[in-house]
Short mmCIF file of C-alpha atoms and ligand atoms in Angstrom, two decimals:
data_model
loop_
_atom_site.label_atom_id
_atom_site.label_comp_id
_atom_site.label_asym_id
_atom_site.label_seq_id
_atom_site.Cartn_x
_atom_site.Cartn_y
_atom_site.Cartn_z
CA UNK A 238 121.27 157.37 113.76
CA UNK A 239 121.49 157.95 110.17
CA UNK A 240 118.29 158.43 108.36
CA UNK A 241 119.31 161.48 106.38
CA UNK A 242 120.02 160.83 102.82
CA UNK A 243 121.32 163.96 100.75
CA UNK A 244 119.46 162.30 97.47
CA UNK A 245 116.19 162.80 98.53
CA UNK A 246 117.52 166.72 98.93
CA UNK A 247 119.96 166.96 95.97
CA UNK A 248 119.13 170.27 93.49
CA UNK A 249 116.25 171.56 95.86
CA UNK A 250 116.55 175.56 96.98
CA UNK A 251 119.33 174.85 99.14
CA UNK A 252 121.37 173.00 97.05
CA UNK A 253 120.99 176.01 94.76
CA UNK A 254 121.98 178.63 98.00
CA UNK A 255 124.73 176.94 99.07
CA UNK A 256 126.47 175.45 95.60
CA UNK A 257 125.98 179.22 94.29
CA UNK A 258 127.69 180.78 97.55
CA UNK A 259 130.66 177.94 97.55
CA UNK A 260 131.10 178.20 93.30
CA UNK A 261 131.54 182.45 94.21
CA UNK A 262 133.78 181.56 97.17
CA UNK A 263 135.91 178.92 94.88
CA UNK A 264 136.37 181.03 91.94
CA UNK A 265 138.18 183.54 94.31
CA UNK A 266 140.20 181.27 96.23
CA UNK A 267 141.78 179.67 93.17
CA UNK A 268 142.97 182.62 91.66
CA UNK A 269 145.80 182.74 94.32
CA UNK A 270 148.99 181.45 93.48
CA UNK A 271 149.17 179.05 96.89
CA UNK A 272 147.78 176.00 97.03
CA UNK A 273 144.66 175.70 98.46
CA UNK A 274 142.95 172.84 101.18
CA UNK A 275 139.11 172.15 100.98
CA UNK A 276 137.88 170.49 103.71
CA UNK A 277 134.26 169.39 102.82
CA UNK A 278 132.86 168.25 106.45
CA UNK A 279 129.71 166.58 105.81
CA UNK A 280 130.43 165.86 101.79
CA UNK A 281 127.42 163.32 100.99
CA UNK A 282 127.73 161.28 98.07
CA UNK A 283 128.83 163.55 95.43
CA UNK A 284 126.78 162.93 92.41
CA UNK A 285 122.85 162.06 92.45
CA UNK A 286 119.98 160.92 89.88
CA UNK A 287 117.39 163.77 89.52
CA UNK A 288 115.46 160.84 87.83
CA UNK A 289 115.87 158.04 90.00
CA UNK A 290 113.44 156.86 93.15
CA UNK A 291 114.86 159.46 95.83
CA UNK A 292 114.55 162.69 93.70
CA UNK A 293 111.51 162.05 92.41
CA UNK A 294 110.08 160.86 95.32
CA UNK A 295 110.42 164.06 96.93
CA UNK A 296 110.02 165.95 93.85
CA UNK A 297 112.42 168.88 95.35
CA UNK A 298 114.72 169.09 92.63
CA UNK A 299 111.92 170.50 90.75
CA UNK A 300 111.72 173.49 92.31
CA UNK A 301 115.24 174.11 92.54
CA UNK A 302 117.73 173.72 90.47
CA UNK A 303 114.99 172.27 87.12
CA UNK A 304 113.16 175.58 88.14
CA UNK A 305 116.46 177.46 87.65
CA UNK A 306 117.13 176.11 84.56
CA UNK A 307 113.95 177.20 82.69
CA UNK A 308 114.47 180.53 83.80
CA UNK A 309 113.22 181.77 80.49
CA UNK A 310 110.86 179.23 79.19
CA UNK A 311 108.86 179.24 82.88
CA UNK A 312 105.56 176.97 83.30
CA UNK A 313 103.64 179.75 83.90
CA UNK A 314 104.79 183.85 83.14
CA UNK A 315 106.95 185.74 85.26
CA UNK A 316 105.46 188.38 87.52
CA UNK A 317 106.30 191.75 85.76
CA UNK A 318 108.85 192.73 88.84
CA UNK A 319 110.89 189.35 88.23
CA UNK A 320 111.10 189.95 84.65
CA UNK A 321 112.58 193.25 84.95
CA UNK A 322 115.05 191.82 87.05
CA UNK A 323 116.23 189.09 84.59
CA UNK A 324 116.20 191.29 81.59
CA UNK A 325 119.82 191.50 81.68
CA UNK A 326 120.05 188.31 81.71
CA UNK A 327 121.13 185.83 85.28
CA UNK A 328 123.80 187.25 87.31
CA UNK A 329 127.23 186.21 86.76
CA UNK A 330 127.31 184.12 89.64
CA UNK A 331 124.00 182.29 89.28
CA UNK A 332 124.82 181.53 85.44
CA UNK A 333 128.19 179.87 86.75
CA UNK A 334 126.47 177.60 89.02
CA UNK A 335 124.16 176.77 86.22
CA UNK A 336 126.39 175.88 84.08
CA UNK A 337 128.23 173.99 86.01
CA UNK A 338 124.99 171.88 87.02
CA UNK A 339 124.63 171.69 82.69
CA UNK A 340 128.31 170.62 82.15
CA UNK A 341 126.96 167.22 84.23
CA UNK A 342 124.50 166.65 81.73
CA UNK A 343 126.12 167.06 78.44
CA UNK A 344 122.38 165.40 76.97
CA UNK A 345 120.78 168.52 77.54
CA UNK A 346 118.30 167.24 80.02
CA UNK A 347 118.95 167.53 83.98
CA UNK A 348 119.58 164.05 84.89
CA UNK A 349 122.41 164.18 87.32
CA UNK A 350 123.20 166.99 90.01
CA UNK A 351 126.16 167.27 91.26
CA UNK A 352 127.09 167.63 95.14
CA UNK A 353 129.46 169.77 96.56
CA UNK A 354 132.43 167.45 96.04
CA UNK A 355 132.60 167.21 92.27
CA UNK A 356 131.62 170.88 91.91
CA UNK A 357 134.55 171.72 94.41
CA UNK A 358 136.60 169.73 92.25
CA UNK A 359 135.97 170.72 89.01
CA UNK A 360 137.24 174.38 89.97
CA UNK A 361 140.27 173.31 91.93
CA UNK A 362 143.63 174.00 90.09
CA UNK A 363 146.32 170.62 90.01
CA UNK A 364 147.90 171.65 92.88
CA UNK A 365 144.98 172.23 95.37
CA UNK A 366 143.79 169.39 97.40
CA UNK A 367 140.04 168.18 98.14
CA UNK A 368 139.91 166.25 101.84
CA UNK A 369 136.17 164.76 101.72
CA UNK A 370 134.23 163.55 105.06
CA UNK A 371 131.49 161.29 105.13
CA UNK A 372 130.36 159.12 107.94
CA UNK A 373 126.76 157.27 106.12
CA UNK A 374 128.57 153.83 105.46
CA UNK A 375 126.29 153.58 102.06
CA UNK A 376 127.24 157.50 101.08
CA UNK A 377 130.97 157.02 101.55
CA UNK A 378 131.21 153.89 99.42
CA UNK A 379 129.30 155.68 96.92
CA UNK A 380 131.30 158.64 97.22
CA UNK A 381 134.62 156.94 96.87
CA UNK A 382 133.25 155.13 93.54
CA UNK A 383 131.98 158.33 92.40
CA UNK A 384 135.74 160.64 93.18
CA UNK A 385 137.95 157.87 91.42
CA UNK A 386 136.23 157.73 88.31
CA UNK A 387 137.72 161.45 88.35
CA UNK A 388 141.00 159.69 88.19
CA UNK A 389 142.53 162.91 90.19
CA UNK A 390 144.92 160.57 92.41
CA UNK A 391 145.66 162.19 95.61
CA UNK A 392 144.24 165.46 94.60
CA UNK A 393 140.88 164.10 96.56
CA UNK A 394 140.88 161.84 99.35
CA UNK A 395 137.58 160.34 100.55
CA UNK A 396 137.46 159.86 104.43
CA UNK A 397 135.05 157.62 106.15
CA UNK A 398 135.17 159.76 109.24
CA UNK A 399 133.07 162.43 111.84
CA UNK A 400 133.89 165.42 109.92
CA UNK A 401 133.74 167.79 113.22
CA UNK A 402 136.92 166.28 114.49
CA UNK A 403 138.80 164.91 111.07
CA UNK A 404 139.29 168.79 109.71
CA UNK A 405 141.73 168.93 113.05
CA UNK A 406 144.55 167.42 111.19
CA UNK A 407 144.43 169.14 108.63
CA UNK A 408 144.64 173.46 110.01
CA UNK A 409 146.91 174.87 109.87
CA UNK A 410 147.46 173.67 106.01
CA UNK A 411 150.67 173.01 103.94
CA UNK A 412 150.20 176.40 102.36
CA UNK A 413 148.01 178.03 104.97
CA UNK A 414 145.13 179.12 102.43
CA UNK A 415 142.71 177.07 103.54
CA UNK A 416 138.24 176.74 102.59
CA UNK A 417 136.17 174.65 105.12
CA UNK A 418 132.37 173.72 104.06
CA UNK A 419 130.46 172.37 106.95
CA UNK A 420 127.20 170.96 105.49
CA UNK A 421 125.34 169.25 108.38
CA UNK A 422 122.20 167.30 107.88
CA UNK A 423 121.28 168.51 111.66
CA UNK A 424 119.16 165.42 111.88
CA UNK A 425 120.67 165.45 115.40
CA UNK A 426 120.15 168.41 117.68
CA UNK A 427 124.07 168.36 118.56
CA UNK A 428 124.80 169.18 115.25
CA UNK A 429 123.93 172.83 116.14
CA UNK A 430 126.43 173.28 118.39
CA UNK A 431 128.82 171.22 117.41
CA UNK A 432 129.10 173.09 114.51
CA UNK A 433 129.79 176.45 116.29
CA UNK A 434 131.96 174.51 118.58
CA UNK A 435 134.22 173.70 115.01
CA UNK A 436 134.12 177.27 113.51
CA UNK A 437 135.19 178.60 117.09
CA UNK A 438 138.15 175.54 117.48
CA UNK A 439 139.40 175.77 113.63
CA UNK A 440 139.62 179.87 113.82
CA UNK A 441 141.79 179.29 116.80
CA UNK A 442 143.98 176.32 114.53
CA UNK A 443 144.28 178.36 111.24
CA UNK A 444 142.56 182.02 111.80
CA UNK A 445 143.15 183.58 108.20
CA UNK A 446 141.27 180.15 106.17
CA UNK A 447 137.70 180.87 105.19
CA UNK A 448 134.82 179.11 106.73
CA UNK A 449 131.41 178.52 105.37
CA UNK A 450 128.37 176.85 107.51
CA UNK A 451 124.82 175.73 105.55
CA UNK A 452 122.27 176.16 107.85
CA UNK A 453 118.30 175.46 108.02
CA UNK A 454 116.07 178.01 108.94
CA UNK A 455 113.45 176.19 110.58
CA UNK A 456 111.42 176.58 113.68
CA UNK A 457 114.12 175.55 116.44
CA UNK A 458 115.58 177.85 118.84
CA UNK A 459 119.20 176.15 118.12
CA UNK A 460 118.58 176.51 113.98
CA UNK A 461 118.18 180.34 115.20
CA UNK A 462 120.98 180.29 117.76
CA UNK A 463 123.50 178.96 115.14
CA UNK A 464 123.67 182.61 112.89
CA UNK A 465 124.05 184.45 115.65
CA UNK A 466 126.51 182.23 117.85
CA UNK A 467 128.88 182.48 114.58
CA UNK A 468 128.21 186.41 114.23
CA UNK A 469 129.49 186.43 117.56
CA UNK A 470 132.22 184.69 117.10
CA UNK A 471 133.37 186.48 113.81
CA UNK A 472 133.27 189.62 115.56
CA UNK A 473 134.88 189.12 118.88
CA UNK A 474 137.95 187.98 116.71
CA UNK A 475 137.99 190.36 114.78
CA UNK A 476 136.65 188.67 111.48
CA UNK A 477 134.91 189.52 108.37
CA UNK A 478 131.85 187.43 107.95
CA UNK A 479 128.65 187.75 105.45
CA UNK A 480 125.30 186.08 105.97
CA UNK A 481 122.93 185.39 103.29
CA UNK A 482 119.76 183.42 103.52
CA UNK A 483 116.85 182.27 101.03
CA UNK A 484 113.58 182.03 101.99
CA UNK A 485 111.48 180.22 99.27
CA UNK A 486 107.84 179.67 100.94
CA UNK A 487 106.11 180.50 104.72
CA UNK A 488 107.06 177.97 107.43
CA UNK A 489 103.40 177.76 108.76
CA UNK A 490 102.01 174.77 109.06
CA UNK A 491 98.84 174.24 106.93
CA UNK A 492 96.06 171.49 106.81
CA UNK A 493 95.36 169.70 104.07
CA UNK A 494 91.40 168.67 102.39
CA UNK A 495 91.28 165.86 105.00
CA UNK A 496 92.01 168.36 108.19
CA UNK A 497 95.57 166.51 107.89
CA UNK A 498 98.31 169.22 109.36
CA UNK A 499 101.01 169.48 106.29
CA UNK A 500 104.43 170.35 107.52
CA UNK A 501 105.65 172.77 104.54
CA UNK A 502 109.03 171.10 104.21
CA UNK A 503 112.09 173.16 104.62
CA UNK A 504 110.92 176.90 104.04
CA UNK A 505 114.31 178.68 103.92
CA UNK A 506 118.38 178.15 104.41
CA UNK A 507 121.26 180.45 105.18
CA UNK A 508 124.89 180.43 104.51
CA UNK A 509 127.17 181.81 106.76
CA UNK A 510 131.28 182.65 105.87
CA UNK A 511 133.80 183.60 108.10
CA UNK A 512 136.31 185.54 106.30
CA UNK A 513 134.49 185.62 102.97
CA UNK A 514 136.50 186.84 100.18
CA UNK A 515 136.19 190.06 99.09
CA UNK A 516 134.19 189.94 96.15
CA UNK A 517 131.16 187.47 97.63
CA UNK A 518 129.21 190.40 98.68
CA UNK A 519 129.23 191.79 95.13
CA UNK A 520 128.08 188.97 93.55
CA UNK A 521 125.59 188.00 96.11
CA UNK A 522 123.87 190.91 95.90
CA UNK A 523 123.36 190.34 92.06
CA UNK A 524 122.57 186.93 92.32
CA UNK A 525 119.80 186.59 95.36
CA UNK A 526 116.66 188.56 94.21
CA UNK A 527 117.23 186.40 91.17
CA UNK A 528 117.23 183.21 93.39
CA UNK A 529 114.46 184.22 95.66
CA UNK A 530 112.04 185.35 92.33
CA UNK A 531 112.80 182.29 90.67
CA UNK A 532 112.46 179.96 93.62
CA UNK A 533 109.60 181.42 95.43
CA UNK A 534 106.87 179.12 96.00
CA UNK A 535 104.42 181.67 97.52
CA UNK A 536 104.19 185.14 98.55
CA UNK A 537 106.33 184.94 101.32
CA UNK A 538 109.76 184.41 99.50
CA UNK A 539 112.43 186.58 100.16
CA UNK A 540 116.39 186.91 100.38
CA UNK A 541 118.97 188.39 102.76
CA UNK A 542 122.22 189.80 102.83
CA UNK A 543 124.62 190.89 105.53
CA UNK A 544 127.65 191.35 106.53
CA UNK A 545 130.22 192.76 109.31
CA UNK A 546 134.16 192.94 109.62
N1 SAM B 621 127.70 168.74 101.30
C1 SAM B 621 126.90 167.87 100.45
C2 SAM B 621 126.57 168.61 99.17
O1 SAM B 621 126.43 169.85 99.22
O2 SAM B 621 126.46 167.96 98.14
C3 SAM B 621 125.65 167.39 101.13
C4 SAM B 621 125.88 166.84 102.50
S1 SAM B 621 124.45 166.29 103.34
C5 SAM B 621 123.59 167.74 103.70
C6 SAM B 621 125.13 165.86 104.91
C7 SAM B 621 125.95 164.57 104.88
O3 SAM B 621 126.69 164.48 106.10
C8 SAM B 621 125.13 163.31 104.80
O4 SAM B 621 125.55 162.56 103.69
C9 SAM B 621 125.44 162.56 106.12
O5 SAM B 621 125.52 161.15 105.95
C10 SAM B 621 126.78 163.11 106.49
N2 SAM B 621 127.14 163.12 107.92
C11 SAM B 621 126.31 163.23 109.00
N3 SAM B 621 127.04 163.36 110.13
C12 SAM B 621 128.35 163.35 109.76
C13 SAM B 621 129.59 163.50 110.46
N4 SAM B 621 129.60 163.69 111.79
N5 SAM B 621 130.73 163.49 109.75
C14 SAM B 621 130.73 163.31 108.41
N6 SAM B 621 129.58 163.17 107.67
C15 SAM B 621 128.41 163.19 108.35
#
């Protein structure tokens, strides 16, 4: 059942969508004076080797976050158009993220990236608390090592549980400001809508907490479905909700010098947030042409940005 294994992933353009969205959604949240809940779904194993077997066997790390990080010393120029745009330097929120990748690897050379756990941590104030699901027998024992070397206590707690029905315990929280990731690996087609079937149940246990859903945009009616089945459900209640999406390369297949057919790997993601904070669009705006010139791997890379209330 489980074949996926977030390592192979770790740093790629995703990574870089969705830990760029969730730092900008973070920084807001803990500015409150309440504290805040994190429930991180589908949490992986929190910190991975950009130089060991699984990253550089799929080399996707490279052009992601490494990409991102030579934003001005680039292996080859940058078009005129993307230069203008990063004269003033990376947007705020992209340069966070960044830096927060860099703070992992004080040596100066990219070596570890971390997942969405420790960079949910690290911006968590002492009161807030970090619940952490992860069902991969292998990724939960690594995760667990990983969160106590933090030495946090009960700040974090590592559960080796189906993340679609463990967040139930935990809405409406203690001190009802609440942030749920839900980071599927959709390696199973009921992922789809068992995601939508979460958003729609946890709005109904804890309606004011803010919701964000990583999703592939891939060839698959449900991958399409998903983004507009949440849209729907945003609006009928009533609910803000912003949609941004990065497209890095065209989805077509190709063929290869043997006639092979090449599958182009995952083409483009999308983050979706039910009751974003306020100041997400903002940044977002500033920080995805950035993303999609860096990131693009052919002609075809672009970004979106939308939003309703
Ligand atoms: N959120 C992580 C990050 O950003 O660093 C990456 C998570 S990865 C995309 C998805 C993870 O969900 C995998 O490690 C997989 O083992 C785990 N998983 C799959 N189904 C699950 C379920 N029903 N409940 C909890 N974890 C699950």
């Amino acid at each position: 059942m489980f074949s996926y294994r977030h390592a192979f992933h770790a740093g790629n353009h995703a990574d870089v969508l969705k830990h760029t969205v969730l730092m900008a959604v973070l920084r807001h949240l803990t500015q409150k004076d309440n504290a805040l809940t994190v429930l991180d779904t589908h949490a992986g194993a929190g910190l991975y080797r950009l130089d060991g077997d699984y990253a550089q066997t799929s080399g996707e790390a490279a052009n992601g976050i490494v990409r991102l990080a030579q934003w001005q010393t680039p292996l080859s120029p940058h078009s005129p158009a993307l230069a203008k745009l990063l004269a003033p330097g990376l947007a705020p929120a992209l340069a966070d993220y960044l830096e927060m990748v860099k703070g992992f690897n004080q040596s100066g050379t990219l070596r570890v990236y971390p997942g969405s756990p420790f960079i949910t941590q690290q911006l968590l104030n002492e009161r807030d608390k970090l619940k952490l699901f992860e069902l991969h027998p292998t990724d939960a024992k690594t995760l667990d090592a990983n969160m106590a070397q933090l030495e946090v206590g009960r700040q974090v707690a590592v559960l080796r549980e189906d993340g679609f029905e463990g967040y139930k315990k935990f809405l409406p929280p203690p001190a009802r400001r609440a942030l749920l990731l839900c980071d599927p690996s959709y390696e199973i087609k009921s992922d789809y809508p068992r995601v939508a079937a979460m958003a729609g149940d946890a709005l109904k246990r804890f309606a004011t907490g803010t919701y964000m859903v990583w999703y592939p945009i891939i060839p698959r009616p449900e991958a399409h479905d998903l983004p507009r089945k949440l849209k729907t459900l945003a609006t009928k209640l009533g609910k803000g909700w912003l949609n941004a999406s990065l497209t890095v390369k065209s989805s077509k297949l190709t063929t290869d010098a043997q006639g092979d057919t090449q599958r182009p790997g995952l083409p483009a993601s999308g983050v979706f947030v039910i009751n974003p904070p306020h100041t997400l669009k903002a940044k977002l705006q500033a920080a995805l042409p950035q993303m999609a010139g860096l990131l693009a791997q052919d002609r075809h890379a672009a970004f979106g940005l939308e939003s309703g209330s």
